[in-house]
Amino acid sequence: MRLQDKKVIALVDKDFEDLEHWYPVYRLCEEGAQVDLVGPKANETYYGKYGVPAVTDYAFADIHAADYDAILIPGGWAPDTLRRYPEVLQMVQHMDKEKKPIGHICHAGWVLVSADVLKGKTVTSTPGIKDDMINAGATWVDEPALVDGHIISSRRPPDLPDYLRLFIDTLAT
């Protein structure tokens, strides 16, 4: 188990992309990581775009990013609300400053845009937010998944196997 003793924040809010949340959570658990579901409220049920529920372990205010080794941000419509929480932006900024893995897929790039951590980075995302990523200072490429330092990005659900291989490899080192 390559990720034993690793702790990961998995952000959730209403209308997350079900596969982009659950596939990474399960893969990380398979590798031995502790994955905590973190949202606006603790012990709250949030539903994905396709109705799959996720019950949060903690609220944003209940955790300290310094206690974690990485953060995962799902796509869907959740990133548009996640980026409005100062606590989420602070978590992402902390992970960036400490060079800890930040995983984002599809529309999740919006959170990194709002956290202002993309200047000089090469990333991918859904093509729908390509301009946002570029305007935030990133170089955008149309690839299934890629790593630039500690930032791991991916485009969409069919790219999840590539995304998780890269995320797990980055977190394991």
Coordinates of C-alpha atoms in Angstrom, one line a residue:
M1 CA 0.0 0.0 0.0
R2 CA 1.9 3.0 -1.4
L3 CA -0.1 5.7 0.4
Q4 CA -0.2 4.3 3.9
D5 CA 0.0 7.1 6.5
K6 CA -1.0 9.7 3.9
K7 CA -4.0 11.9 4.6
V8 CA -6.0 13.5 1.8
I9 CA -8.8 16.2 1.8
A10 CA -11.5 15.4 -0.8
L11 CA -13.7 18.5 -1.2
V12 CA -17.4 18.1 -1.8
D13 CA -20.3 20.5 -2.3
K14 CA -23.6 20.1 -4.1
D15 CA -23.5 18.9 -7.7
F16 CA -20.0 17.5 -7.7
E17 CA -19.3 15.2 -10.6
D18 CA -19.9 11.8 -9.2
L19 CA -17.2 9.9 -10.9
E20 CA -14.6 12.6 -10.5
H21 CA -15.2 12.4 -6.7
W22 CA -15.7 8.7 -6.0
Y23 CA -13.2 7.2 -8.4
P24 CA -10.3 9.1 -6.8
V25 CA -11.6 8.5 -3.3
Y26 CA -11.8 4.8 -3.8
R27 CA -8.4 4.5 -5.6
L28 CA -6.6 6.4 -2.8
C29 CA -8.3 4.2 -0.2
E30 CA -7.1 1.1 -2.1
E31 CA -3.6 2.5 -1.9
G32 CA -3.9 2.9 1.9
A33 CA -4.6 6.7 2.2
Q34 CA -7.0 8.1 4.7
V35 CA -9.4 10.3 2.7
D36 CA -11.6 12.7 4.6
L37 CA -14.6 14.2 2.8
V38 CA -14.8 17.9 3.6
G39 CA -17.6 20.3 2.8
P40 CA -19.4 23.3 4.0
K41 CA -20.9 21.4 6.9
A42 CA -19.9 18.2 8.8
N43 CA -22.0 15.1 8.7
E44 CA -24.1 16.6 5.8
T45 CA -25.2 14.7 2.7
Y46 CA -24.2 16.3 -0.6
Y47 CA -25.5 14.9 -3.9
G48 CA -23.5 14.6 -7.1
K49 CA -24.9 15.7 -10.5
Y50 CA -26.2 12.2 -11.0
G51 CA -27.6 11.7 -7.5
V52 CA -24.8 9.8 -5.8
P53 CA -24.6 11.0 -2.1
A54 CA -21.5 11.9 -0.2
V55 CA -21.6 12.4 3.6
T56 CA -18.9 14.8 4.8
D57 CA -16.6 13.8 7.6
Y58 CA -15.7 17.4 8.4
A59 CA -16.7 21.0 7.7
F60 CA -14.1 23.3 6.1
A61 CA -13.7 25.1 9.5
D62 CA -13.0 21.8 11.3
I63 CA -9.7 20.9 9.6
H64 CA -6.3 22.4 9.2
A65 CA -4.7 21.9 5.8
A66 CA -1.3 21.5 7.5
D67 CA -2.5 18.1 8.9
Y68 CA -2.9 16.8 5.4
D69 CA -0.6 15.6 2.6
A70 CA -2.8 16.4 -0.4
I71 CA -6.1 17.8 -1.6
L72 CA -8.5 16.6 -4.3
I73 CA -11.1 18.9 -6.0
P74 CA -13.8 17.2 -8.1
G75 CA -15.4 18.8 -11.2
G76 CA -19.1 19.2 -11.9
W77 CA -20.8 22.4 -10.7
A78 CA -19.4 22.2 -7.2
P79 CA -16.2 24.1 -8.1
D80 CA -18.2 27.2 -8.8
T81 CA -19.5 27.2 -5.2
L82 CA -16.3 25.8 -3.6
R83 CA -14.2 28.7 -4.9
R84 CA -16.5 31.1 -3.0
Y85 CA -15.4 29.8 0.4
P86 CA -12.4 31.6 1.8
E87 CA -11.5 28.4 3.8
V88 CA -11.2 26.4 0.6
L89 CA -9.0 29.0 -1.1
Q90 CA -6.8 29.1 2.0
M91 CA -6.5 25.3 1.9
V92 CA -5.5 25.3 -1.7
Q93 CA -3.0 28.2 -1.1
H94 CA -1.5 26.3 1.8
M95 CA -1.1 23.2 -0.3
D96 CA 0.5 25.3 -3.0
K97 CA 2.9 27.1 -0.7
E98 CA 4.0 23.7 0.9
K99 CA 4.2 22.1 -2.6
K100 CA 1.8 19.3 -1.5
P101 CA -0.2 17.6 -4.3
I102 CA -3.3 19.5 -5.5
G103 CA -5.5 17.3 -7.8
H104 CA -8.1 19.0 -10.0
I105 CA -10.2 17.6 -12.8
C106 CA -12.7 19.2 -15.3
H107 CA -14.2 22.4 -13.9
A108 CA -12.2 22.1 -10.6
G109 CA -9.6 24.4 -12.2
W110 CA -11.9 27.2 -11.2
V111 CA -10.9 26.7 -7.6
L112 CA -7.2 27.1 -8.4
V113 CA -8.0 30.2 -10.6
S114 CA -9.8 31.8 -7.6
A115 CA -6.9 30.7 -5.2
D116 CA -4.5 32.5 -7.6
V117 CA -2.0 29.6 -7.8
L118 CA -1.8 29.0 -11.5
K119 CA 0.7 31.6 -12.7
G120 CA 3.4 29.9 -14.7
K121 CA 1.9 26.4 -14.4
T122 CA 1.0 24.0 -17.3
V123 CA -2.4 22.5 -16.7
T124 CA -5.4 20.9 -18.4
S125 CA -9.1 21.0 -17.7
T126 CA -12.4 20.8 -19.5
P127 CA -12.0 22.9 -22.6
G128 CA -15.0 25.0 -21.3
I129 CA -12.7 26.7 -18.8
K130 CA -9.6 26.9 -20.9
D131 CA -9.8 30.7 -21.2
D132 CA -10.2 31.1 -17.4
M133 CA -7.1 29.0 -16.8
I134 CA -5.1 31.0 -19.4
N135 CA -6.3 34.3 -18.0
A136 CA -5.1 33.1 -14.5
G137 CA -1.6 32.8 -15.9
A138 CA -1.4 29.1 -16.8
T139 CA -0.4 27.4 -20.0
W140 CA -3.3 25.2 -21.0
V141 CA -2.8 22.0 -22.9
D142 CA -5.4 19.5 -24.2
E143 CA -4.0 16.3 -22.6
P144 CA -5.8 13.6 -20.6
A145 CA -3.8 14.3 -17.4
L146 CA -0.5 15.9 -16.5
V147 CA 1.7 17.0 -13.6
D148 CA 3.4 20.3 -13.2
G149 CA 5.3 20.1 -9.9
H150 CA 2.7 19.4 -7.3
I151 CA -0.3 20.3 -9.4
I152 CA -2.0 17.3 -11.1
S153 CA -4.8 18.1 -13.6
S154 CA -7.1 16.2 -15.8
R155 CA -9.9 16.9 -18.3
R156 CA -12.9 14.7 -17.7
P157 CA -14.1 11.3 -16.4
P158 CA -12.7 9.1 -19.2
D159 CA -9.2 10.4 -18.2
L160 CA -9.6 9.3 -14.6
P161 CA -7.2 6.3 -14.9
D162 CA -4.4 8.5 -16.2
Y163 CA -5.2 11.2 -13.6
L164 CA -5.1 8.8 -10.6
R165 CA -1.9 7.1 -11.8
L166 CA -0.2 10.6 -11.8
F167 CA -1.8 11.7 -8.6
I168 CA -0.9 8.5 -6.7
D169 CA 2.7 8.6 -8.1
T170 CA 3.1 12.2 -7.0
L171 CA 1.7 11.7 -3.5
A172 CA 3.8 8.5 -3.0
T173 CA 7.1 10.3 -3.5

